[in-house]
Amino acid sequence: MKHSPVRFMVMLGMPSLGLTYAVTILTAYLPSRLVQLTNPIIIGLVIGAEGFFGLFMPFIFGVLVDRVHFVSERSKYLIPSALAMAAALVLAGVEHSLVLIGLMVALFYIGYYAYLAPYWALYPDLIPPEYSGRSAAPKVFGG
């Protein structure tokens, strides 16, 4: 069976584009919304919560995802976490309470890291055998 490299890259690249776009919206536009509610230190703490969640969420969801080996089983993690991210992003944009915006940002980051583990695990599952050697690790220093 012949695989189209363009179709394959679009299939695995579009979610990455969506994740990048969502994080950009949150980190670039939410601070301008929060400036009306609080001071810059609190804004930095709310947006900087990504680091806090980034420390432990990949371990939690990584363990769960490593126990499943099929794309359909991994989608059980992908779909709810994508919906949680989308809902949190929309609600953070229309909410007027700092506490609720903070909770929406926390929900966004939980969904973000819950999405990343199964998304990264899709690569070895979906890479055609003829590309697997080139896809295992990025080239470093142009080598």
PDB file of C-alpha atoms in Angstrom:
ATOM      1  CA  MET A   1       0.000   0.000   0.000  1.00  0.00           C
ATOM      2  CA  LYS A   2       1.465   3.341  -1.069  1.00  0.00           C
ATOM      3  CA  HIS A   3       1.302   6.150   1.492  1.00  0.00           C
ATOM      4  CA  SER A   4       1.133   9.779   0.455  1.00  0.00           C
ATOM      5  CA  PRO A   5       3.719  11.774   2.431  1.00  0.00           C
ATOM      6  CA  VAL A   6       1.688  14.978   2.029  1.00  0.00           C
ATOM      7  CA  ARG A   7      -1.509  13.383   3.343  1.00  0.00           C
ATOM      8  CA  PHE A   8       0.426  11.799   6.177  1.00  0.00           C
ATOM      9  CA  MET A   9       2.081  15.086   7.193  1.00  0.00           C
ATOM     10  CA  VAL A  10      -1.238  16.917   7.060  1.00  0.00           C
ATOM     11  CA  MET A  11      -2.899  14.216   9.164  1.00  0.00           C
ATOM     12  CA  LEU A  12      -0.274  14.415  11.909  1.00  0.00           C
ATOM     13  CA  GLY A  13       0.575  18.099  11.446  1.00  0.00           C
ATOM     14  CA  MET A  14      -2.877  19.658  11.710  1.00  0.00           C
ATOM     15  CA  PRO A  15      -3.368  18.767  15.392  1.00  0.00           C
ATOM     16  CA  SER A  16       0.026  20.276  16.134  1.00  0.00           C
ATOM     17  CA  LEU A  17      -0.988  23.448  14.328  1.00  0.00           C
ATOM     18  CA  GLY A  18      -4.217  23.558  16.355  1.00  0.00           C
ATOM     19  CA  LEU A  19      -2.346  23.082  19.641  1.00  0.00           C
ATOM     20  CA  THR A  20       0.114  25.821  18.778  1.00  0.00           C
ATOM     21  CA  TYR A  21      -2.679  28.165  17.762  1.00  0.00           C
ATOM     22  CA  ALA A  22      -4.611  27.513  20.996  1.00  0.00           C
ATOM     23  CA  VAL A  23      -1.565  28.107  23.213  1.00  0.00           C
ATOM     24  CA  THR A  24      -0.770  31.277  21.274  1.00  0.00           C
ATOM     25  CA  ILE A  25      -4.293  32.599  21.769  1.00  0.00           C
ATOM     26  CA  LEU A  26      -4.165  31.834  25.478  1.00  0.00           C
ATOM     27  CA  THR A  27      -0.722  33.283  26.158  1.00  0.00           C
ATOM     28  CA  ALA A  28      -0.941  36.288  23.830  1.00  0.00           C
ATOM     29  CA  TYR A  29      -4.504  37.498  24.231  1.00  0.00           C
ATOM     30  CA  LEU A  30      -5.599  36.422  27.700  1.00  0.00           C
ATOM     31  CA  PRO A  31      -3.160  38.780  29.478  1.00  0.00           C
ATOM     32  CA  SER A  32      -4.723  41.771  27.716  1.00  0.00           C
ATOM     33  CA  ARG A  33      -8.100  40.579  28.997  1.00  0.00           C
ATOM     34  CA  LEU A  34      -6.804  40.015  32.529  1.00  0.00           C
ATOM     35  CA  VAL A  35      -5.223  43.461  32.808  1.00  0.00           C
ATOM     36  CA  GLN A  36      -8.685  44.830  33.613  1.00  0.00           C
ATOM     37  CA  LEU A  37      -9.091  42.387  36.527  1.00  0.00           C
ATOM     38  CA  THR A  38      -5.733  42.211  38.286  1.00  0.00           C
ATOM     39  CA  ASN A  39      -2.072  43.186  38.379  1.00  0.00           C
ATOM     40  CA  PRO A  40       0.822  41.909  36.230  1.00  0.00           C
ATOM     41  CA  ILE A  41       2.127  39.513  38.882  1.00  0.00           C
ATOM     42  CA  ILE A  42      -1.172  37.610  39.067  1.00  0.00           C
ATOM     43  CA  ILE A  43      -1.393  37.602  35.271  1.00  0.00           C
ATOM     44  CA  GLY A  44       2.088  36.077  35.128  1.00  0.00           C
ATOM     45  CA  LEU A  45       1.133  33.427  37.663  1.00  0.00           C
ATOM     46  CA  VAL A  46      -2.027  32.502  35.746  1.00  0.00           C
ATOM     47  CA  ILE A  47      -0.261  32.253  32.380  1.00  0.00           C
ATOM     48  CA  GLY A  48       2.848  30.695  33.930  1.00  0.00           C
ATOM     49  CA  ALA A  49       0.781  27.850  35.371  1.00  0.00           C
ATOM     50  CA  GLU A  50       1.746  25.925  32.242  1.00  0.00           C
ATOM     51  CA  GLY A  51       5.091  25.133  33.846  1.00  0.00           C
ATOM     52  CA  PHE A  52       3.407  23.755  36.939  1.00  0.00           C
ATOM     53  CA  PHE A  53       1.159  21.475  34.902  1.00  0.00           C
ATOM     54  CA  GLY A  54       4.022  20.605  32.576  1.00  0.00           C
ATOM     55  CA  LEU A  55       5.941  19.091  35.481  1.00  0.00           C
ATOM     56  CA  PHE A  56       3.515  16.335  36.379  1.00  0.00           C
ATOM     57  CA  MET A  57       0.743  16.014  33.781  1.00  0.00           C
ATOM     58  CA  PRO A  58       2.914  14.300  31.117  1.00  0.00           C
ATOM     59  CA  PHE A  59       3.853  11.615  33.641  1.00  0.00           C
ATOM     60  CA  ILE A  60       0.259  10.950  34.643  1.00  0.00           C
ATOM     61  CA  PHE A  61      -1.106  10.739  31.117  1.00  0.00           C
ATOM     62  CA  GLY A  62       2.048   9.164  29.711  1.00  0.00           C
ATOM     63  CA  VAL A  63       1.589   6.158  32.000  1.00  0.00           C
ATOM     64  CA  LEU A  64      -2.055   5.825  30.980  1.00  0.00           C
ATOM     65  CA  VAL A  65      -1.314   6.094  27.264  1.00  0.00           C
ATOM     66  CA  ASP A  66       1.584   3.633  27.414  1.00  0.00           C
ATOM     67  CA  ARG A  67      -0.882   0.973  28.539  1.00  0.00           C
ATOM     68  CA  VAL A  68      -2.891   1.178  25.302  1.00  0.00           C
ATOM     69  CA  HIS A  69      -1.547   0.203  21.916  1.00  0.00           C
ATOM     70  CA  PHE A  70      -4.205   1.061  19.371  1.00  0.00           C
ATOM     71  CA  VAL A  71      -5.142   4.343  17.742  1.00  0.00           C
ATOM     72  CA  SER A  72      -8.789   3.846  18.680  1.00  0.00           C
ATOM     73  CA  GLU A  73      -7.879   3.424  22.348  1.00  0.00           C
ATOM     74  CA  ARG A  74      -5.690   6.527  22.278  1.00  0.00           C
ATOM     75  CA  SER A  75      -8.536   8.539  20.796  1.00  0.00           C
ATOM     76  CA  LYS A  76     -10.366   7.984  24.098  1.00  0.00           C
ATOM     77  CA  TYR A  77      -7.824  10.429  25.528  1.00  0.00           C
ATOM     78  CA  LEU A  78      -7.495  12.713  22.511  1.00  0.00           C
ATOM     79  CA  ILE A  79     -11.140  13.619  21.997  1.00  0.00           C
ATOM     80  CA  PRO A  80     -12.105  14.552  25.591  1.00  0.00           C
ATOM     81  CA  SER A  81      -8.904  16.506  26.144  1.00  0.00           C
ATOM     82  CA  ALA A  82      -9.357  18.424  22.874  1.00  0.00           C
ATOM     83  CA  LEU A  83     -12.928  19.259  23.884  1.00  0.00           C
ATOM     84  CA  ALA A  84     -11.750  20.363  27.337  1.00  0.00           C
ATOM     85  CA  MET A  85      -9.128  22.651  25.774  1.00  0.00           C
ATOM     86  CA  ALA A  86     -11.636  24.188  23.368  1.00  0.00           C
ATOM     87  CA  ALA A  87     -14.262  24.735  26.069  1.00  0.00           C
ATOM     88  CA  ALA A  88     -11.723  26.216  28.481  1.00  0.00           C
ATOM     89  CA  LEU A  89     -10.357  28.565  25.826  1.00  0.00           C
ATOM     90  CA  VAL A  90     -13.819  29.845  24.898  1.00  0.00           C
ATOM     91  CA  LEU A  91     -14.991  30.190  28.506  1.00  0.00           C
ATOM     92  CA  ALA A  92     -11.778  31.964  29.566  1.00  0.00           C
ATOM     93  CA  GLY A  93     -12.450  34.522  26.860  1.00  0.00           C
ATOM     94  CA  VAL A  94     -15.985  35.367  27.969  1.00  0.00           C
ATOM     95  CA  GLU A  95     -15.678  35.005  31.744  1.00  0.00           C
ATOM     96  CA  HIS A  96     -15.470  38.099  33.982  1.00  0.00           C
ATOM     97  CA  SER A  97     -14.177  36.543  37.204  1.00  0.00           C
ATOM     98  CA  LEU A  98     -10.445  36.130  37.800  1.00  0.00           C
ATOM     99  CA  VAL A  99     -11.006  32.925  39.775  1.00  0.00           C
ATOM    100  CA  LEU A 100     -13.093  31.344  37.016  1.00  0.00           C
ATOM    101  CA  ILE A 101     -10.614  32.461  34.350  1.00  0.00           C
ATOM    102  CA  GLY A 102      -7.842  30.880  36.420  1.00  0.00           C
ATOM    103  CA  LEU A 103      -9.823  27.643  36.612  1.00  0.00           C
ATOM    104  CA  MET A 104     -10.391  27.720  32.841  1.00  0.00           C
ATOM    105  CA  VAL A 105      -6.661  28.226  32.261  1.00  0.00           C
ATOM    106  CA  ALA A 106      -5.951  25.270  34.569  1.00  0.00           C
ATOM    107  CA  LEU A 107      -8.496  23.164  32.661  1.00  0.00           C
ATOM    108  CA  PHE A 108      -6.883  24.233  29.386  1.00  0.00           C
ATOM    109  CA  TYR A 109      -3.418  23.154  30.517  1.00  0.00           C
ATOM    110  CA  ILE A 110      -4.721  19.864  31.911  1.00  0.00           C
ATOM    111  CA  GLY A 111      -6.408  19.206  28.560  1.00  0.00           C
ATOM    112  CA  TYR A 112      -3.276  20.315  26.705  1.00  0.00           C
ATOM    113  CA  TYR A 113      -0.972  17.895  28.488  1.00  0.00           C
ATOM    114  CA  ALA A 114      -3.600  15.159  28.450  1.00  0.00           C
ATOM    115  CA  TYR A 115      -3.693  15.587  24.658  1.00  0.00           C
ATOM    116  CA  LEU A 116       0.067  15.666  24.102  1.00  0.00           C
ATOM    117  CA  ALA A 117       0.901  12.211  25.484  1.00  0.00           C
ATOM    118  CA  PRO A 118      -1.465  10.225  23.228  1.00  0.00           C
ATOM    119  CA  TYR A 119      -0.741  12.555  20.307  1.00  0.00           C
ATOM    120  CA  TRP A 120       2.991  11.914  20.536  1.00  0.00           C
ATOM    121  CA  ALA A 121       2.278   8.196  20.893  1.00  0.00           C
ATOM    122  CA  LEU A 122       0.423   8.247  17.563  1.00  0.00           C
ATOM    123  CA  TYR A 123       3.592   8.898  15.597  1.00  0.00           C
ATOM    124  CA  PRO A 124       5.129   5.427  15.948  1.00  0.00           C
ATOM    125  CA  ASP A 125       1.700   3.871  15.384  1.00  0.00           C
ATOM    126  CA  LEU A 126       0.940   5.791  12.195  1.00  0.00           C
ATOM    127  CA  ILE A 127       4.365   6.163  10.582  1.00  0.00           C
ATOM    128  CA  PRO A 128       4.576   3.941   7.520  1.00  0.00           C
ATOM    129  CA  PRO A 129       7.393   1.386   7.798  1.00  0.00           C
ATOM    130  CA  GLU A 130       9.388   3.000   4.990  1.00  0.00           C
ATOM    131  CA  TYR A 131       9.582   6.275   6.973  1.00  0.00           C
ATOM    132  CA  SER A 132      10.065   4.847  10.462  1.00  0.00           C
ATOM    133  CA  GLY A 133      13.848   5.142  10.511  1.00  0.00           C
ATOM    134  CA  ARG A 134      13.757   8.822   9.577  1.00  0.00           C
ATOM    135  CA  SER A 135      10.967   9.665  11.989  1.00  0.00           C
ATOM    136  CA  ALA A 136      12.427   8.197  15.183  1.00  0.00           C
ATOM    137  CA  ALA A 137      14.377  11.280  16.235  1.00  0.00           C
ATOM    138  CA  PRO A 138      15.023  14.726  14.813  1.00  0.00           C
ATOM    139  CA  LYS A 139      18.355  15.415  13.190  1.00  0.00           C
ATOM    140  CA  VAL A 140      20.689  17.409  15.358  1.00  0.00           C
ATOM    141  CA  PHE A 141      23.280  19.841  14.055  1.00  0.00           C
ATOM    142  CA  GLY A 142      22.327  19.210  10.436  1.00  0.00           C
ATOM    143  CA  GLY A 143      23.651  15.640  10.509  1.00  0.00           C
TER     144      GLY A 143
END
